[in-house]
XYZ file of C-alpha atoms in Angstrom:
517
model
C 242.531 -153.770 -30.599
C 246.131 -154.934 -30.594
C 247.203 -156.931 -27.586
C 250.712 -156.941 -26.059
C 251.744 -160.525 -25.619
C 253.470 -161.370 -22.326
C 256.764 -163.097 -22.815
C 257.500 -166.378 -21.136
C 261.198 -166.183 -22.030
C 263.095 -166.410 -18.680
C 266.246 -164.905 -20.218
C 264.304 -161.773 -21.152
C 262.910 -161.491 -17.601
C 266.388 -161.823 -16.071
C 267.767 -159.199 -18.474
C 264.940 -156.810 -17.583
C 265.555 -157.326 -13.851
C 269.293 -156.764 -14.292
C 268.737 -153.494 -16.162
C 266.325 -152.321 -13.456
C 268.835 -153.042 -10.695
C 271.633 -151.289 -12.582
C 269.510 -148.198 -13.073
C 268.588 -148.252 -9.382
C 272.207 -148.504 -8.248
C 273.465 -145.944 -10.742
C 271.142 -143.293 -9.331
C 272.391 -143.751 -5.754
C 276.039 -143.384 -4.728
C 277.342 -146.116 -2.466
C 278.503 -144.900 0.966
C 282.162 -145.296 1.894
C 283.244 -148.315 3.883
C 283.235 -147.844 7.671
C 286.720 -147.711 9.162
C 287.161 -150.126 12.103
C 287.143 -150.218 15.006
C 283.507 -149.140 15.281
C 281.224 -148.430 18.247
C 278.609 -150.946 19.310
C 274.970 -149.849 19.421
C 275.181 -149.326 23.206
C 278.436 -147.361 22.937
C 276.919 -145.167 20.249
C 273.795 -144.512 22.332
C 275.970 -143.690 25.346
C 278.058 -141.170 23.387
C 275.030 -139.398 21.924
C 273.788 -138.761 25.474
C 276.710 -136.402 26.235
C 275.742 -135.715 29.883
C 275.059 -137.977 32.872
C 274.562 -137.354 36.574
C 276.426 -139.349 39.203
C 274.549 -139.643 42.512
C 276.789 -140.410 45.503
C 274.477 -141.102 48.432
C 274.506 -143.459 51.400
C 275.888 -143.915 54.898
C 278.671 -141.389 54.174
C 276.056 -138.687 53.641
C 275.162 -138.969 57.331
C 278.643 -139.565 58.800
C 280.368 -136.672 56.999
C 282.869 -139.019 55.359
C 284.036 -140.009 51.883
C 285.259 -143.564 52.421
C 283.127 -145.188 55.107
C 284.613 -147.712 57.501
C 281.918 -150.332 57.038
C 281.006 -150.331 60.750
C 278.597 -147.387 60.937
C 275.235 -148.339 62.440
C 272.496 -148.609 59.776
C 270.307 -146.426 62.001
C 272.249 -143.338 60.894
C 270.705 -143.693 57.427
C 267.572 -141.592 57.967
C 266.731 -139.180 55.121
C 263.489 -137.504 56.188
C 262.488 -136.081 52.807
C 264.054 -138.390 50.213
C 262.576 -137.634 46.801
C 264.063 -139.528 43.859
C 261.528 -137.779 41.617
C 263.299 -134.499 42.377
C 266.616 -136.011 41.294
C 265.174 -137.299 38.016
C 263.141 -134.161 37.345
C 266.168 -131.881 37.769
C 268.199 -134.160 35.503
C 265.542 -133.935 32.795
C 265.110 -130.171 33.171
C 268.840 -129.486 32.862
C 269.702 -131.727 29.915
C 271.157 -134.828 31.583
C 270.057 -138.076 29.955
C 271.341 -140.593 32.506
C 271.617 -140.980 36.289
C 274.198 -143.387 37.727
C 273.513 -144.251 41.358
C 275.816 -145.561 44.102
C 273.777 -148.630 45.065
C 276.666 -149.701 47.323
C 279.827 -147.741 48.114
C 283.039 -148.963 49.745
C 281.377 -149.130 53.190
C 279.240 -152.056 51.974
C 275.895 -150.502 52.955
C 273.279 -151.437 50.342
C 270.626 -148.926 49.305
C 268.299 -151.728 48.253
C 267.071 -154.622 50.454
C 269.606 -157.225 49.353
C 268.842 -160.807 50.261
C 272.533 -161.471 50.924
C 273.227 -159.034 53.773
C 271.441 -157.231 56.577
C 273.728 -154.235 56.173
C 271.210 -152.362 54.067
C 268.207 -150.060 54.123
C 266.081 -152.848 55.618
C 268.049 -152.403 58.870
C 267.545 -148.630 58.900
C 264.615 -146.570 60.243
C 263.987 -145.081 56.779
C 260.571 -146.112 55.432
C 260.266 -148.333 58.504
C 262.921 -150.678 57.117
C 260.810 -151.387 54.034
C 262.410 -148.836 51.717
C 264.345 -149.317 48.500
C 266.205 -146.278 47.144
C 267.145 -148.038 43.916
C 263.496 -148.904 43.243
C 262.361 -145.330 43.896
C 265.017 -143.983 41.543
C 264.177 -146.579 38.898
C 260.524 -145.497 38.986
C 261.468 -141.811 38.888
C 263.875 -142.138 35.974
C 261.256 -144.044 34.010
C 258.696 -141.313 34.722
C 260.981 -138.505 33.525
C 262.595 -140.349 30.629
C 266.037 -140.602 32.211
C 268.276 -143.637 31.727
C 269.395 -145.509 34.834
C 272.898 -146.654 35.709
C 274.294 -148.264 38.848
C 277.574 -148.287 40.737
C 278.331 -151.341 42.869
C 281.659 -150.917 44.634
C 284.013 -153.888 44.242
C 285.718 -152.914 47.503
C 283.538 -153.826 50.495
C 284.775 -152.834 53.964
C 281.876 -154.473 55.786
C 281.301 -158.007 54.541
C 283.397 -160.642 56.284
C 283.955 -162.681 53.118
C 285.923 -159.865 51.505
C 289.401 -161.266 50.918
C 288.165 -164.757 50.035
C 288.286 -164.754 46.238
C 285.645 -167.391 45.597
C 283.180 -166.413 48.313
C 283.395 -162.679 47.726
C 283.074 -162.958 43.962
C 280.004 -165.127 44.515
C 278.625 -162.508 46.903
C 279.373 -159.654 44.532
C 277.791 -161.352 41.515
C 274.720 -162.295 43.544
C 274.183 -158.641 44.430
C 274.923 -157.499 40.888
C 272.302 -159.955 39.652
C 269.744 -158.484 42.055
C 270.400 -154.996 40.714
C 270.289 -156.031 37.067
C 267.116 -158.118 37.268
C 264.824 -156.188 39.623
C 264.767 -152.633 38.312
C 264.149 -152.695 34.604
C 266.629 -151.567 31.974
C 270.070 -150.546 33.205
C 272.088 -148.508 30.710
C 275.432 -148.249 32.520
C 277.340 -150.199 35.146
C 280.108 -148.113 36.698
C 282.972 -150.019 38.330
C 286.326 -148.949 39.728
C 289.420 -150.400 41.304
C 289.497 -148.142 44.369
C 290.885 -149.730 47.533
C 292.707 -148.294 50.518
C 296.313 -149.168 51.294
C 296.815 -152.083 53.644
C 293.448 -153.644 52.827
C 293.023 -157.388 52.283
C 294.241 -158.827 49.013
C 291.337 -159.526 46.733
C 291.126 -160.863 43.201
C 288.136 -159.442 41.395
C 287.011 -161.738 38.595
C 286.268 -158.826 36.317
C 285.969 -160.793 33.089
C 283.371 -163.039 34.670
C 281.511 -159.982 35.977
C 281.535 -158.378 32.539
C 280.003 -161.441 30.928
C 277.237 -161.663 33.514
C 276.448 -157.954 33.214
C 276.194 -158.135 29.421
C 274.155 -161.321 29.697
C 271.613 -159.740 32.043
C 271.620 -156.241 30.500
C 272.735 -156.474 26.846
C 272.175 -152.752 26.303
C 274.373 -151.636 29.193
C 277.845 -150.184 28.808
C 280.420 -151.074 31.448
C 282.814 -148.403 32.735
C 286.168 -149.170 34.365
C 289.665 -147.718 34.071
C 290.074 -150.008 31.073
C 286.652 -150.862 29.673
C 285.357 -153.209 28.323
C 282.978 -150.577 26.897
C 283.961 -147.220 28.399
C 287.319 -146.121 29.766
C 288.312 -143.561 32.406
C 289.912 -140.370 31.144
C 292.428 -140.515 34.003
C 291.500 -137.624 36.308
C 288.580 -136.529 38.480
C 288.575 -132.960 37.169
C 286.407 -133.721 34.142
C 289.153 -132.750 31.682
C 290.092 -134.797 28.621
C 293.305 -134.300 26.674
C 293.273 -131.992 23.664
C 293.945 -135.122 21.617
C 291.352 -137.768 22.400
C 290.844 -140.928 20.383
C 288.014 -143.360 21.048
C 290.470 -145.993 19.801
C 292.647 -147.963 22.217
C 294.260 -151.348 22.692
C 292.516 -152.867 25.700
C 295.462 -155.190 26.222
C 297.622 -152.135 27.009
C 295.564 -150.892 29.970
C 294.397 -152.478 33.198
C 291.905 -151.708 35.946
C 293.622 -149.937 38.813
C 296.813 -149.575 36.778
C 298.839 -146.538 35.758
C 297.281 -146.032 32.320
C 298.077 -142.370 31.693
C 298.762 -140.712 29.319
C 297.840 -143.642 27.056
C 294.231 -143.890 28.240
C 293.884 -140.111 28.382
C 294.738 -139.561 24.716
C 293.710 -142.913 23.262
C 295.543 -144.505 20.388
C 295.326 -143.592 16.713
C 296.348 -147.174 15.917
C 294.165 -148.833 18.561
C 292.252 -151.987 17.650
C 289.379 -151.498 20.128
C 286.628 -148.880 20.293
C 286.882 -147.684 23.904
C 285.668 -144.076 24.320
C 286.315 -142.080 27.481
C 284.080 -140.831 30.280
C 285.072 -137.740 32.291
C 283.991 -137.783 35.947
C 283.926 -134.774 38.259
C 281.874 -133.638 41.237
C 279.885 -130.420 41.426
C 281.407 -130.019 44.892
C 284.938 -130.643 46.136
C 283.968 -134.077 47.468
C 281.865 -136.903 46.080
C 279.433 -137.155 48.993
C 277.470 -134.223 50.362
C 279.092 -132.226 53.167
C 277.423 -129.280 54.852
C 280.553 -127.124 54.676
C 281.000 -127.458 50.903
C 279.398 -125.490 48.107
C 278.998 -126.176 44.384
C 281.199 -125.003 41.568
C 279.837 -122.101 39.533
C 277.935 -122.641 36.300
C 280.801 -120.967 34.466
C 283.213 -123.563 35.886
C 280.912 -126.339 34.680
C 280.833 -124.723 31.229
C 284.642 -124.840 31.148
C 284.505 -128.534 32.077
C 281.909 -129.120 29.334
C 284.258 -127.665 26.719
C 287.061 -129.931 27.917
C 285.008 -133.132 28.160
C 282.035 -133.293 25.783
C 283.925 -130.834 23.590
C 286.843 -133.270 23.401
C 284.998 -136.407 22.302
C 283.980 -137.646 25.778
C 280.877 -137.999 27.915
C 280.707 -135.875 31.064
C 279.389 -137.583 34.201
C 278.803 -134.885 36.826
C 278.361 -135.944 40.436
C 275.530 -134.166 42.271
C 275.224 -135.689 45.767
C 271.830 -135.669 47.530
C 271.982 -134.122 50.998
C 271.006 -135.616 54.353
C 267.343 -134.866 53.692
C 267.544 -137.014 50.556
C 267.280 -134.018 48.194
C 269.530 -132.143 45.819
C 270.461 -129.005 47.750
C 268.913 -125.836 46.384
C 272.265 -124.232 45.544
C 273.243 -127.278 43.484
C 269.919 -127.171 41.633
C 270.399 -123.490 40.888
C 273.848 -124.098 39.425
C 272.537 -126.938 37.257
C 269.823 -124.683 35.824
C 272.347 -121.907 35.210
C 274.664 -124.387 33.484
C 271.791 -125.535 31.256
C 270.918 -121.934 30.393
C 274.539 -121.153 29.482
C 274.596 -124.086 27.076
C 271.229 -123.120 25.621
C 272.268 -119.497 25.128
C 275.531 -120.394 23.393
C 274.527 -123.420 21.322
C 270.862 -122.865 20.465
C 271.675 -121.153 17.156
C 274.355 -122.107 14.671
C 275.536 -118.779 13.237
C 276.610 -120.674 10.115
C 273.223 -122.321 9.554
C 272.422 -120.242 6.438
C 275.887 -120.537 4.908
C 276.548 -121.576 1.338
C 278.787 -124.633 1.652
C 281.060 -126.050 -1.028
C 283.948 -128.501 -0.921
C 287.115 -129.480 -2.724
C 285.240 -132.583 -3.922
C 282.061 -134.545 -3.203
C 281.574 -138.274 -3.324
C 279.449 -139.107 -6.365
C 280.057 -135.715 -7.970
C 279.256 -132.107 -7.216
C 275.505 -132.484 -7.677
C 275.160 -135.482 -5.341
C 272.999 -134.454 -2.369
C 273.628 -137.707 -0.522
C 277.147 -136.650 0.544
C 276.895 -132.924 -0.199
C 278.963 -130.451 1.839
C 275.698 -128.761 2.868
C 275.040 -131.825 5.058
C 277.413 -130.364 7.645
C 274.738 -127.816 8.572
C 272.257 -130.537 9.563
C 272.074 -131.557 13.218
C 273.230 -135.044 14.098
C 275.798 -137.535 12.840
C 273.777 -139.579 10.360
C 274.165 -137.228 7.410
C 277.636 -136.114 6.395
C 279.936 -134.722 3.747
C 282.204 -137.244 2.049
C 284.918 -136.382 -0.490
C 285.751 -138.299 -3.630
C 288.261 -141.100 -3.148
C 292.011 -140.485 -3.456
C 291.967 -136.676 -3.313
C 294.986 -134.533 -2.507
C 292.929 -131.998 -0.538
C 290.026 -132.279 1.889
C 288.477 -128.832 2.282
C 285.036 -127.454 3.146
C 284.341 -123.791 2.274
C 281.630 -121.722 3.963
C 280.207 -118.379 2.860
C 278.243 -117.082 5.847
C 276.488 -114.462 3.706
C 277.736 -111.569 5.828
C 280.474 -110.958 8.402
C 279.564 -112.710 11.659
C 281.288 -112.569 15.060
C 281.986 -115.880 16.802
C 284.483 -117.469 19.196
C 283.470 -121.150 19.259
C 283.440 -123.751 16.502
C 281.808 -127.164 16.702
C 282.932 -129.995 14.429
C 281.625 -133.575 14.419
C 282.403 -136.843 12.661
C 279.881 -139.616 11.928
C 281.497 -141.951 14.447
C 279.301 -144.859 13.348
C 281.687 -144.846 10.364
C 284.778 -144.798 12.587
C 286.980 -142.011 13.929
C 289.194 -140.693 11.135
C 290.557 -137.159 11.453
C 294.071 -136.886 12.904
C 294.770 -133.172 12.378
C 292.772 -130.251 10.997
C 292.630 -126.478 11.043
C 290.169 -123.687 10.309
C 290.971 -120.511 8.350
C 289.137 -117.255 7.777
C 289.533 -114.920 4.821
C 290.954 -111.507 5.697
C 291.945 -108.907 3.092
C 292.125 -111.569 0.413
C 294.326 -113.924 2.454
C 293.482 -117.072 4.390
C 294.602 -116.880 8.029
C 294.406 -119.770 10.492
C 292.324 -119.170 13.612
C 292.698 -122.603 15.167
C 294.718 -125.815 14.764
C 293.532 -129.018 16.400
C 293.922 -132.782 16.599
C 291.109 -135.359 16.609
C 287.396 -134.665 16.265
C 285.397 -137.795 17.073
C 281.796 -137.392 18.195
C 282.158 -133.695 19.022
C 284.961 -131.151 19.082
C 284.445 -127.658 20.520
C 287.153 -125.134 19.718
C 287.504 -121.823 21.582
C 289.495 -118.761 20.548
C 289.326 -114.950 20.880
C 286.314 -113.586 19.013
C 286.754 -113.034 15.277
C 284.517 -111.522 12.601
C 284.406 -113.185 9.206
C 282.190 -114.081 6.264
C 284.339 -116.741 4.610
C 285.687 -119.814 6.401
C 287.311 -123.048 5.397
C 287.858 -126.301 7.271
C 290.936 -128.207 6.119
C 291.659 -131.777 7.168
C 295.437 -132.128 7.177
C 295.790 -135.789 8.173
C 293.249 -138.590 8.378
C 293.208 -142.370 8.878
C 291.070 -142.613 5.726
C 288.992 -140.216 3.659
C 287.539 -137.854 6.266
C 283.798 -137.596 6.846
C 282.323 -134.493 8.487
C 278.790 -134.558 9.880
C 278.501 -131.106 11.445
C 280.088 -127.670 11.435
C 278.800 -124.881 13.660
C 279.914 -121.373 14.631
C 278.760 -119.881 17.943
C 279.265 -116.848 20.138
C 280.022 -117.527 23.798
C 279.544 -114.197 25.643
C 280.592 -115.656 29.009
C 284.071 -117.119 28.479
C 287.021 -114.784 28.120
C 289.670 -116.371 25.905
C 293.252 -115.121 26.224
C 295.954 -115.960 23.713
C 299.088 -117.412 25.282
C 302.186 -118.975 23.739
C 301.232 -118.752 20.092
C 298.483 -121.176 19.175
C 297.615 -122.235 22.733
C 294.424 -120.794 24.248
C 293.426 -120.434 27.864
C 289.896 -119.648 29.048
C 289.033 -117.515 32.065
C 285.542 -116.617 33.136
C 283.494 -113.604 34.106
C 280.969 -114.545 36.791
C 279.398 -111.096 36.558
C 277.916 -112.096 33.226
C 275.773 -114.819 34.820
C 274.268 -112.701 37.598
C 271.144 -112.337 35.488
C 270.927 -116.130 35.234
C 271.096 -116.434 39.017
C 268.258 -113.963 39.398
C 266.221 -115.636 36.682
C 266.504 -119.073 38.259
C 266.214 -118.067 41.921
C 262.568 -119.113 41.824
C 263.630 -122.687 41.053
C 264.707 -123.152 44.656
C 261.618 -121.800 46.374
C 260.199 -125.251 47.136
C 263.469 -127.075 47.840
C 264.845 -127.418 51.362
C 268.248 -125.869 52.046
C 270.719 -127.455 54.473
């Protein structure tokens, strides 16, 4: 029997290895270079969450105020039925991934037993002075798989050292350290620059705070007017601008400053990745008041389109009442809001489309960057064109005429935000007609327009910072929003509450076990 002799020639081995590597690389197209600035891992995780709850609760809940004076007696804090599990359970049931809690508001009253002040729950009758609201919420969020965030007000109207830069910053950081080391993983720290007129001058050592927060909780994002991780959109209505970049120059904005419209729209040429968070309350005020009632689910849907649908995260305030519970009417609205989103977005009407493109990176047969990737959920698969093309177009054949009035487009933001302008056409009587023009996509763009019926669509990127990458394209029918055309290409949404009466009936049973105030 003939034997194959093994070679001991090192040159032959190196040649063989080189050929193997070349064959391996030649069968797999290299991805395009990411386009800086890019999101950090924590910023990316934050953006993918889309929805967070804000929980304003404390002394103000019992004094019928918004900005407490800092002199209210701790004995007024007496929720008789506080149930943080209800808060976390409702969040999980209605699609919110994070709960940010007001551990201390401007009045200085601490909802955990801080070692640095007696103005806290340990001086209240609740739980016999042995309670800890932050701990109960931390346990509840862990149980229901909800991320935890905290708000610690920089402005403190109670503590006597407020106004002394060194002493107060020491006090503030000591309390921040308690919150970030006692309660497990914290995913967001929400800060603001709110302060009433005529109050003591106070220098907040924000940069020092930021470093300590990131040191103690490396996975947390920090929100302020101007970052360092998340920026404010500039209003408390939950509305982002129709153009919304995650890019910004941090040096051009400041906490407590007049940053609009720069921070609202972002900056195509910005050197920092600083995406925006849209905050709004389900009620007119931030704290619970007996005389107020929640916005309708339809109103929240409109806010969703103008926040999450414009490349932002929506943080919706739902204030616990004086029993320590979400009020039943608020819970009902949250369930209705979740059902509206489920009804509209549960099925992509374009999911069975045949998708082609003007070009594909690696050639037409390359599945790695194929145009069909835009029908897959998520941002980690995407269509990429060949380099240096004159046109960037995706064509969709839906198979049959389909009626829709919402389009969803996404970019793989881990590769940077690229698209500056784009539009979508439909084919009518052999001619392409534009149904919507838009600027910026980012993580998610939702486009509304009067209902159309079409089989053939095309997405055209008109301007881009680099070769555009598209990770998702979806067509949906929203039966609840009534879209009216005004002033040419501008669209305005109004809403028909009659269409959600069935949702109210369906979810009325949700409130049967929840106390109403």
